Coordinates of C-alpha atoms in Angstrom, one line a residue:
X1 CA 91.7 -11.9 180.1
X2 CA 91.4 -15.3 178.8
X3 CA 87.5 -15.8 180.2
X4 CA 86.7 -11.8 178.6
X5 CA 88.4 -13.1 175.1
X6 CA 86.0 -16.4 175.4
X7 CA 82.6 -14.3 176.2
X8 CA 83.4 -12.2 173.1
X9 CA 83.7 -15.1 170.7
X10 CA 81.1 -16.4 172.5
X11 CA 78.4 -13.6 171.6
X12 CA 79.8 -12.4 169.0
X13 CA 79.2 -16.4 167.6
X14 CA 75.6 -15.9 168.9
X15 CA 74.9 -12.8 167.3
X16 CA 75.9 -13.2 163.8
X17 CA 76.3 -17.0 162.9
X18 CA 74.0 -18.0 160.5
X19 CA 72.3 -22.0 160.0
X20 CA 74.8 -24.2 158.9
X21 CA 73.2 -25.0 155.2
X22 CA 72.8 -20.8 154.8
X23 CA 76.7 -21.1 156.1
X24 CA 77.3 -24.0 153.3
X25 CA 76.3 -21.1 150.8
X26 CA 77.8 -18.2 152.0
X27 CA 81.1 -20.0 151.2
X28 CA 79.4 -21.0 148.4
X29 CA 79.3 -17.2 147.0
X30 CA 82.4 -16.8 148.9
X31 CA 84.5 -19.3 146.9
X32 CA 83.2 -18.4 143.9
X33 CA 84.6 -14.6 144.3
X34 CA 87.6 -15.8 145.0
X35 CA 88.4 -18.4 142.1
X36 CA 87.8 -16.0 139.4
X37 CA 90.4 -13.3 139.8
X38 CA 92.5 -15.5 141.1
X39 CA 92.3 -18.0 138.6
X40 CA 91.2 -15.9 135.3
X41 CA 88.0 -17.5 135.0
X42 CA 84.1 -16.5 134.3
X43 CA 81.7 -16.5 136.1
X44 CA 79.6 -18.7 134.0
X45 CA 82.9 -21.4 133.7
X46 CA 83.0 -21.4 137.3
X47 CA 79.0 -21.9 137.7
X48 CA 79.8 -25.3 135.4
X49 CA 82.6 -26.0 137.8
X50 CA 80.3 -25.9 140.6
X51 CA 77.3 -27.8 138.9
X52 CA 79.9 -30.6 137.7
X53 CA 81.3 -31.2 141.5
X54 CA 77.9 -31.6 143.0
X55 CA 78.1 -35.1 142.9
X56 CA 81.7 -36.3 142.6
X57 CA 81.1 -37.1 146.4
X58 CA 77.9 -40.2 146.5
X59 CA 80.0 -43.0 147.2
X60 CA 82.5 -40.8 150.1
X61 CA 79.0 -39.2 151.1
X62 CA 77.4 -43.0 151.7
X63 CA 80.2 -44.0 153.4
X64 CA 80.5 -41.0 156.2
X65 CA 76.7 -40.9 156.5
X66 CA 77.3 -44.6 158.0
X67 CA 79.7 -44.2 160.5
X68 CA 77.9 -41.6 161.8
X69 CA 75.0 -43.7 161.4
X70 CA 76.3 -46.6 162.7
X71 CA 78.2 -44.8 165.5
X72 CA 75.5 -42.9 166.6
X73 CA 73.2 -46.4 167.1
X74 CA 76.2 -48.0 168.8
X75 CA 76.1 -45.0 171.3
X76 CA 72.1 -45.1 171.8
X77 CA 72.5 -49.0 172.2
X78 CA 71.2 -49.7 176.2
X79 CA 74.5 -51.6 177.2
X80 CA 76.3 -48.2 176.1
X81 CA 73.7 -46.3 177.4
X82 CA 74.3 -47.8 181.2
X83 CA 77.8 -47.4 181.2
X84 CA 77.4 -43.6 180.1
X85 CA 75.3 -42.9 183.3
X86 CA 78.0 -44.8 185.3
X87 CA 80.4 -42.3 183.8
X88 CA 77.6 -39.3 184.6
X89 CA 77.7 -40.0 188.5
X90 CA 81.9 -39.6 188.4
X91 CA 82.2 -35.6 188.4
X92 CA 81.5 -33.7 191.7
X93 CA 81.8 -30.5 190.6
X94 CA 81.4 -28.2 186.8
X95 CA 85.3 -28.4 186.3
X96 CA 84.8 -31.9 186.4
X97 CA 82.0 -32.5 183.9
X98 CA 83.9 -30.5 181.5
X99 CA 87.4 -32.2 182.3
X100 CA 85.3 -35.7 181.8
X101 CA 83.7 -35.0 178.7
X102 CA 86.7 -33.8 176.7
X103 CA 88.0 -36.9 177.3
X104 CA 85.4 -39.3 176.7
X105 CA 84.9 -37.3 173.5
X106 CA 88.5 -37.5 172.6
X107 CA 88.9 -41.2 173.5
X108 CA 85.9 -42.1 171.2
X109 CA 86.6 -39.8 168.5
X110 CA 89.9 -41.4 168.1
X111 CA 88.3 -45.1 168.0
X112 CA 85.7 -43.3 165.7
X113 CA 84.7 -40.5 164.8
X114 CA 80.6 -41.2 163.9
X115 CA 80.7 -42.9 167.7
X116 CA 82.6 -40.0 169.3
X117 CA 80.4 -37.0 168.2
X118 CA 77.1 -39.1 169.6
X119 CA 79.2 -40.3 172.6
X120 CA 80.5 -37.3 173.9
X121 CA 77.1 -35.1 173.6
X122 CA 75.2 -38.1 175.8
X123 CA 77.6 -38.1 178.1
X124 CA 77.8 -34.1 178.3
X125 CA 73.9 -34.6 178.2
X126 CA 73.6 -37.7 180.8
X127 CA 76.1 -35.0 183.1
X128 CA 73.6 -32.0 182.8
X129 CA 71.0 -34.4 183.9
X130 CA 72.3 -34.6 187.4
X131 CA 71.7 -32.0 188.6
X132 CA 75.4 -30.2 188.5
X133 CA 76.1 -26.1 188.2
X134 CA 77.5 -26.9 184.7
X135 CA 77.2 -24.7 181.5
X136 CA 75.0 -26.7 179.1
X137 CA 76.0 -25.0 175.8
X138 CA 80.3 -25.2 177.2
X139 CA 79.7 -29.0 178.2
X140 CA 78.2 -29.7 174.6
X141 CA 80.8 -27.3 173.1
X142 CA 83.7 -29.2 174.9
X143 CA 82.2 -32.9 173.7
X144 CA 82.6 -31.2 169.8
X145 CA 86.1 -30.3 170.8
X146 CA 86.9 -34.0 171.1
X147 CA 86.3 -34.3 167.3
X148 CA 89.3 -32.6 166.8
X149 CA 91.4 -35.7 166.9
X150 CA 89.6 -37.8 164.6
X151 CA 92.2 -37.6 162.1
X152 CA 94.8 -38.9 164.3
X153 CA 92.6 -42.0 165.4
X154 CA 91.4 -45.6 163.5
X155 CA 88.6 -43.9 161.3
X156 CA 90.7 -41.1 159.7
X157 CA 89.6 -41.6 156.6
X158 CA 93.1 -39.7 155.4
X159 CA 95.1 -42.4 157.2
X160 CA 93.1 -45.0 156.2
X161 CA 92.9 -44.1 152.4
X162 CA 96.4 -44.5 152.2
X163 CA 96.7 -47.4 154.0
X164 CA 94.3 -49.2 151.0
X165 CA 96.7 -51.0 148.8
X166 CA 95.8 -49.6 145.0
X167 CA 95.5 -51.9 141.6
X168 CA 98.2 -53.5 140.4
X169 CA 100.2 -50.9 138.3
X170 CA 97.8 -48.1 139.8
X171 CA 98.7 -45.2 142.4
X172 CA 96.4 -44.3 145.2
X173 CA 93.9 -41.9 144.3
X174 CA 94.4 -38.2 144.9
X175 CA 98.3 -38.6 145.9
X176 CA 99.4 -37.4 142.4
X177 CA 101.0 -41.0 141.4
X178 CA 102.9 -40.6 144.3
X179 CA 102.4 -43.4 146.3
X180 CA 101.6 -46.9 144.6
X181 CA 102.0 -48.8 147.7
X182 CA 99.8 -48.8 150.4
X183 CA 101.2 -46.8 153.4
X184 CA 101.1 -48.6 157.1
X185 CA 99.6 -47.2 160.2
X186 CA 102.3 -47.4 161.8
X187 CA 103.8 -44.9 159.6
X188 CA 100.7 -42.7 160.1
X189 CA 98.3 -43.1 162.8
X190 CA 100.9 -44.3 165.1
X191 CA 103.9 -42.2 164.3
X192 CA 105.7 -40.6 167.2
X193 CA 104.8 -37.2 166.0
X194 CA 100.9 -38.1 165.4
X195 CA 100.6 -39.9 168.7
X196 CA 102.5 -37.2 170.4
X197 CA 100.0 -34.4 169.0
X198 CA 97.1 -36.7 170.3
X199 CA 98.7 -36.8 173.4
X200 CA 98.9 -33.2 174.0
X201 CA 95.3 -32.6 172.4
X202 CA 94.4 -34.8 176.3
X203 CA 96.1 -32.5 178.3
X204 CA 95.2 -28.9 176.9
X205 CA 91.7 -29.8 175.9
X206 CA 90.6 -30.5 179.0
X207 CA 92.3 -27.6 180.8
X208 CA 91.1 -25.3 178.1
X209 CA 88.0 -26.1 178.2
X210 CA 87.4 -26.1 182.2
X211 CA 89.2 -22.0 182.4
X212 CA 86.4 -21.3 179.6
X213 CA 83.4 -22.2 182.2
X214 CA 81.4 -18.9 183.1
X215 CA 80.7 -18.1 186.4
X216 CA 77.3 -17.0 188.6
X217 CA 74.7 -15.7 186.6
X218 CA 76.2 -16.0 183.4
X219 CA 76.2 -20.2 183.9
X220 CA 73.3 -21.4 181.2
X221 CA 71.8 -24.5 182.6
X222 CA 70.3 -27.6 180.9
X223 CA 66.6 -26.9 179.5
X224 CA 64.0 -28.8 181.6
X225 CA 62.2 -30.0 178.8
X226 CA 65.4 -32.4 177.7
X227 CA 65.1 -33.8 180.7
X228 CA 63.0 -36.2 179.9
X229 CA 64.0 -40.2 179.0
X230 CA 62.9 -41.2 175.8
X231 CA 61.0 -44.4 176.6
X232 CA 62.3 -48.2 176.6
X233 CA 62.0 -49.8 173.1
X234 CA 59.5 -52.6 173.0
X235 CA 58.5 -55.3 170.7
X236 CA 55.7 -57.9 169.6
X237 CA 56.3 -61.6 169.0
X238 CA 52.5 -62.2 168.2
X239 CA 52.3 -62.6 164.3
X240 CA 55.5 -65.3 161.9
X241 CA 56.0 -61.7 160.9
X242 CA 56.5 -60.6 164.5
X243 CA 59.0 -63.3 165.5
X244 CA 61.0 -62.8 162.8
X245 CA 61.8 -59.6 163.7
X246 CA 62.5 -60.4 167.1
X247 CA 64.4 -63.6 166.2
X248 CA 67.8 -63.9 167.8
X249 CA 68.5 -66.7 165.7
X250 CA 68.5 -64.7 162.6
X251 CA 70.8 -62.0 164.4
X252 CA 73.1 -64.1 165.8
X253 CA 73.6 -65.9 161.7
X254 CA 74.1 -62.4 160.3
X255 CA 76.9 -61.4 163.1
X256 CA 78.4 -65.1 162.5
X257 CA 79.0 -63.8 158.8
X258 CA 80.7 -60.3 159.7
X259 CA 82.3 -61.6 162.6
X260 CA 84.0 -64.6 160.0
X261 CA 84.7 -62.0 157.4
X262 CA 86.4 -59.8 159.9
X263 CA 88.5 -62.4 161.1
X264 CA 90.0 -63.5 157.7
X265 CA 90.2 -60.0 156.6
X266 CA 92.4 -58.9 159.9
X267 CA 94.0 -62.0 159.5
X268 CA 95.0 -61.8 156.1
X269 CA 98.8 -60.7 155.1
X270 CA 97.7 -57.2 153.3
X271 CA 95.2 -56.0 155.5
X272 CA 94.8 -52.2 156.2
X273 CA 92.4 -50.9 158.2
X274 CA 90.1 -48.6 155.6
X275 CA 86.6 -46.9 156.1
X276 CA 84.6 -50.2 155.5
X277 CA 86.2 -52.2 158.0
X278 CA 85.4 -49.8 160.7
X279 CA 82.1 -49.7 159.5
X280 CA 81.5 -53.1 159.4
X281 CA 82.7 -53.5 162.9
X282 CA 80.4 -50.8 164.2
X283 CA 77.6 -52.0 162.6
X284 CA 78.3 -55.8 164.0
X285 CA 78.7 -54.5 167.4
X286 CA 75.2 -53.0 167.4
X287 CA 73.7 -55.7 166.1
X288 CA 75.2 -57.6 168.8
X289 CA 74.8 -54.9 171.9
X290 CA 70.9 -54.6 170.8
X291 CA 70.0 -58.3 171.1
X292 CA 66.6 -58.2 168.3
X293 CA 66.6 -57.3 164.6
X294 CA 64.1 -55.1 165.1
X295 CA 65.2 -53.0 167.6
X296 CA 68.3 -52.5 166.2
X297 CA 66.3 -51.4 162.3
X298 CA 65.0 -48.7 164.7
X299 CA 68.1 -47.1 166.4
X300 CA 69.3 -47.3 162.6
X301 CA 66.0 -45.4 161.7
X302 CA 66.4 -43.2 164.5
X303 CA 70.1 -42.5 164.1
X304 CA 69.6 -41.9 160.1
X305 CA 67.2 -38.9 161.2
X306 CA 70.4 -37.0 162.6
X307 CA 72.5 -37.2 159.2
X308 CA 69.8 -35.6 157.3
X309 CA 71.2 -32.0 157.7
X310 CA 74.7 -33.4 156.6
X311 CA 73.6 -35.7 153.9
X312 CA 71.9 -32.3 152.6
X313 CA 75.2 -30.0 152.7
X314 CA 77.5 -32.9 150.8
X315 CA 76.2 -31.7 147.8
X316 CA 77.1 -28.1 148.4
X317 CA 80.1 -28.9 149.9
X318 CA 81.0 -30.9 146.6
X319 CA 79.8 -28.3 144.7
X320 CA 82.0 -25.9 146.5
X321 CA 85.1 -28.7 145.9
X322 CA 84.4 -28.4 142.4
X323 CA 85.0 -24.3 142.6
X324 CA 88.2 -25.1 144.5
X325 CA 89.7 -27.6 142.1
X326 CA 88.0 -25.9 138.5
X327 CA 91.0 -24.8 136.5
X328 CA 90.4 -23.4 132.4
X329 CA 94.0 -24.7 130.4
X330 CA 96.6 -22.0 129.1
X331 CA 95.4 -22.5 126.0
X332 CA 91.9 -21.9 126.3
X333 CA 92.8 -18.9 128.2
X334 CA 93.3 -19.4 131.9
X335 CA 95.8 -19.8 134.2
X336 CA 95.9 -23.7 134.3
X337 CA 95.6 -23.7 138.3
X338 CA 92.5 -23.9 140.5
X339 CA 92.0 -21.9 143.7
X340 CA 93.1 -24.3 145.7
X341 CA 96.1 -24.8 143.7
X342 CA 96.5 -21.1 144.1
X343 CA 96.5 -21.9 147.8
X344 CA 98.3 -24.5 148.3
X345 CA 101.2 -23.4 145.9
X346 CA 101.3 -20.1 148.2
X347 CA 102.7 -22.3 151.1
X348 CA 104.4 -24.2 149.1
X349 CA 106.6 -21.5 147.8
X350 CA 107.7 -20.5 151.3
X351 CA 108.6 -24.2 152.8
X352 CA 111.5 -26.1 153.1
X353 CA 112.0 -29.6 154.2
X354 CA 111.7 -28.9 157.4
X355 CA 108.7 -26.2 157.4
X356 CA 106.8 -27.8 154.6
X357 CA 104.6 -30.1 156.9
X358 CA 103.8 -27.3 158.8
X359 CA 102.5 -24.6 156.0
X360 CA 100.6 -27.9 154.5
X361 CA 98.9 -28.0 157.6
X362 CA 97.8 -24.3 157.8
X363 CA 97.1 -24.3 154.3
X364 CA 94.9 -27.2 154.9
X365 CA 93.1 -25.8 157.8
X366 CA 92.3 -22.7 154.9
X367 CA 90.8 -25.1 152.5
X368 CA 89.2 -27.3 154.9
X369 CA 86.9 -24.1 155.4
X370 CA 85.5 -24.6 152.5
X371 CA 85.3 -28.1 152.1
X372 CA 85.1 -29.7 155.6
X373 CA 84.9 -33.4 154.8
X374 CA 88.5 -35.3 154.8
X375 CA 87.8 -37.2 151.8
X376 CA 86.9 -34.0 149.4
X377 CA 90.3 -32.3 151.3
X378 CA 92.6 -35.5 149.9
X379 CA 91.1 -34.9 146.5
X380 CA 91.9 -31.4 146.3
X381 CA 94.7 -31.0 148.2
X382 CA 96.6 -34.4 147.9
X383 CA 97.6 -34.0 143.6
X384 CA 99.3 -31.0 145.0
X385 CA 100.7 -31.0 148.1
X386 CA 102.1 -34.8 147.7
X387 CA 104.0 -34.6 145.0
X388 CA 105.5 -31.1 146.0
X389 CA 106.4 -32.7 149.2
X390 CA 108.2 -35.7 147.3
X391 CA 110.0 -33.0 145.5
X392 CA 111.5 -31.7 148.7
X393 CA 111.8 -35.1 150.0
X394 CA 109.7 -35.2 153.1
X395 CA 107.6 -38.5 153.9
X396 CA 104.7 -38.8 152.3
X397 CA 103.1 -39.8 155.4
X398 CA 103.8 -37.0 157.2
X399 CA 102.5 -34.6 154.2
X400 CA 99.2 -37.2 154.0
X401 CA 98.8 -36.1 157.7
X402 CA 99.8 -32.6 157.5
X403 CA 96.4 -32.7 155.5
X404 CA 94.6 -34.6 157.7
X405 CA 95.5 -32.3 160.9
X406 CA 94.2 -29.0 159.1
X407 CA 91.1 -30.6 158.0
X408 CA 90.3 -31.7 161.6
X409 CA 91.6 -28.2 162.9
X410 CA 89.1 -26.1 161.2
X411 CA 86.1 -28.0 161.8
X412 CA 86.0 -26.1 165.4
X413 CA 84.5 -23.0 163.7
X414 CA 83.2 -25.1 160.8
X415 CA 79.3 -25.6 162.1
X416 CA 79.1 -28.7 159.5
X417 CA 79.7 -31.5 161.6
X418 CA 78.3 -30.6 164.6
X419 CA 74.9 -31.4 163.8
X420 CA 74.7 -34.7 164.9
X421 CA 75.8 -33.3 168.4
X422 CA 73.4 -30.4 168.5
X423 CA 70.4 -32.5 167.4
X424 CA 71.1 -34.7 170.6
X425 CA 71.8 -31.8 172.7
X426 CA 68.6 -30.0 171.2
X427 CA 70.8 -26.6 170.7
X428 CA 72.3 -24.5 167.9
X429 CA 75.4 -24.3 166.0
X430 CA 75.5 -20.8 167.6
X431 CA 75.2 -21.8 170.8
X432 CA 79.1 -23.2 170.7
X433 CA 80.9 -22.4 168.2
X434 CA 82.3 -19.2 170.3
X435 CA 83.9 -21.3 172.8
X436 CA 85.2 -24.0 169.5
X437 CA 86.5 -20.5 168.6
X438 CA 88.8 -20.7 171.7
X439 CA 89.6 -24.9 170.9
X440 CA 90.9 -24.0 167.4
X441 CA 93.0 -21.7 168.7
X442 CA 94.9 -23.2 170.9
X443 CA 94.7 -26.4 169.5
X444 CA 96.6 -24.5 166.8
X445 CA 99.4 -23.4 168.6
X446 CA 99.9 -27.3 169.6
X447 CA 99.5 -29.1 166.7
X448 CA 101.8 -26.2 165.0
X449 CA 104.4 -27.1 167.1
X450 CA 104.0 -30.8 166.8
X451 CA 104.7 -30.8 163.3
X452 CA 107.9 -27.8 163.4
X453 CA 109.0 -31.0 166.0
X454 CA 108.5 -33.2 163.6
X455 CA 110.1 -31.8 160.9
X456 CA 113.3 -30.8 162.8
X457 CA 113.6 -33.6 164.4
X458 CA 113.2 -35.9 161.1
X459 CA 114.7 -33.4 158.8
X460 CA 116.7 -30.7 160.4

């Protein structure tokens, strides 16, 4: 039952999913039906709301384009390269490589999740390579699934927003004026109910992921023509030019700087852990794992070629944020609330204390459909659900994360972010996305429960 249930999302995925940017404006046209009856507004107001969210995103859309940038170099760098093949040679069998990968994705998604994404397609990649009876799209499909966790782990950028202390007398953006101190990891990331949800994501990935693997015929292998190794990077130390490029010494004086910044800034009293830090640290690490300027400018090069689709969507995606979060004032004859207000106050209206991390969560997983980047989510969904939440008394921390979960939940059948994956992999967003179908689903069901623990166990 379970493997007939996977080869139906599976073609049915196949047969009618479109390419991500023609996705990006379906939900687009989508959206934009929705908001107006909803929210008492024309269609002309809401093309405005649209045009005027377009770019509300730059600085957010700069700073995700480099950790996956940044990760994806670090990935390609030969020192991870080697240790990827070592991992390659482990599994014996298909249930193996796909046990392997999910975890290898879901460890590096949690340390970040620009490295995971490249990570765990190499490794599903470096697997395929060896000759194994393993399902090339599945493997791929179940290094995606690792992305699930991202949220949970150190480049959340959720987490990590509210772990940045704001300006004296200021709140931290998109909380509502809720929180005007900086909230600790420890409260988020490595809360008992976040690390136990990571936990379980370790177990049931994996598991789920090997019962999805087809059988005889039905097994698609890796095409030959990916087989191939791209060749060794090389460089000339001929011309001044030439040796510069290749000069160690001018490496090893820009690491010295990020490496001394790093250490005062961890060392420091007030420090959080926030988006540029882990940036920073990626980006020092490749310079250091690549050994000469130059070849590290060209994994960046290289690397920067994969974010293109992405970097492409963001302003659609903000576009579509700005048709979430339009509202026209009572007075000038709407309703006063957005469609994602519209949303989010639905679940609101049926929580408690103790149920009200839980509908955030599914409501976030709704909205992240239409806006799947974390940082667009907090804006649209944090003004709302954090102060309702104060006003029923949970922790803000655990409604910040209830966000963060459904926005990492939905990105299984949210083609988006897979692109970095599938342009390593050299497959389609279709090829997947029916067995990220199968993920989302029961990754549900676990995360569900994690936060009905959570809230019964805190508030109940």
């Amino acid at each position: 039952m379970f493997r007939k249930f996977t080869n139906a999302c599976v073609a049915l995925v196949q047969r009618f999913l479109p390419d991500p940017f023609l996705f990006c404006i379906i939900l687009t046209i989508i959206c934009f039906l929705l908001a107006m009856p909803l929210t008492s507004q024309g269609p002309v107001t809401m093309v405005m709301h649209w045009g005027n969210g377009m770019w509300v995103l730059l600085a957010f859309s700069m700073q995700m384009a480099l950790v996956l940038v940044l990760g994806s170099a670090m990935a390609n760098s030969p020192p991870m390269k080697k240790f990827l093949k070592t991992l390659a040679s482990i599994p014996k069998t298909a249930g193996q490589a796909i046990v392997l990968t999910t975890v290898v994705s879901l460890a590096a998604c949690w340390l970040n999740w620009g490295f995971g994404l490249i990570v765990g397609a190499l490794i599903a990649k470096e697997i395929s390579k060896t000759g194994l009876k393993v399902d090339y799209p599945l493997i791929i499909a179940s290094a995606y699934t690792g992305f699930l966790i991202w949220h949970g782990g150190f480049s959340g950028s959720i987490p990590l927003g509210v772990a940045t202390a704001p300006a004296a007398g200021a709140a931290i953006p998109s909380t509502g004026g809720v929180l005007t101190e900086a909230v600790s990891t420890s409260q988020t990331i490595f809360a008992w109910w976040n690390l136990l949800i990571c936990a379980g994501l370790f177990i049931l990935l994996p598991i789920v992921n090997r019962a999805m693997h087809p059988k005889g015929d039905d097994i698609k292998l890796i095409n030959p023509a990916l087989l191939t190794e791209d060749p060794e990077e090389q460089f000339k130390s001929e011309t001044p030019a030439e040796k510069l490029e290749a000069s160690r010494i001018l490496q090893w004086i820009a690491i010295a700087f990020a490496v001394i910044y790093l250490f005062r800034r961890m060392t420091a009293a007030n420090f959080s852990l926030d988006l540029n830090i882990v940036n920073l640290i990626f980006l020092t690490l490749g310079l250091i794992f690549y050994g000469r300027p130059i070849l590290y400018v060209r994994a960046i090069a290289k690397a920067a070629k994969e974010a293109g689709p992405i970097l492409l969507q963001f302003p659609f995606y903000a576009g579509i944020q700005g048709l979430m979060v339009g509202a026209t004032a009572v007075a000038a004859g709407g309703t006063g609330l957005s469609l994602a207000a519209v949303i989010s106050n639905a679940f609101v209206a049926i929580s408690t204390r103790v149920t009200f991390p839980l509908f955030t969560f599914l409501s976030a997983g709704i909205v992240n459909f239409f806006i799947p980047s974390g940082g667009g989510q907090w804006a649209v969904q944090g003004p709302i659900m954090m102060p309702a939440g104060q006003a029923l008394g949970v922790d803000p921390a655990l409604s910040a994360m209830s966000i963060a979960w459904g926005d990492a939940w939905t990105n299984m059948i949210q083609p988006f972010w897979a692109l970095p994956a599938l342009g390593v992999a050299g497959l389609s967003a279709r090829n997947i996305m029916g067995y990220c179908v199968m993920a989302m689903l029961v990754s549900g069901l676990l995360i569900c429960g994690g936060f009905i623990l959570a809230g019964v166990v805190i508030y109940g």
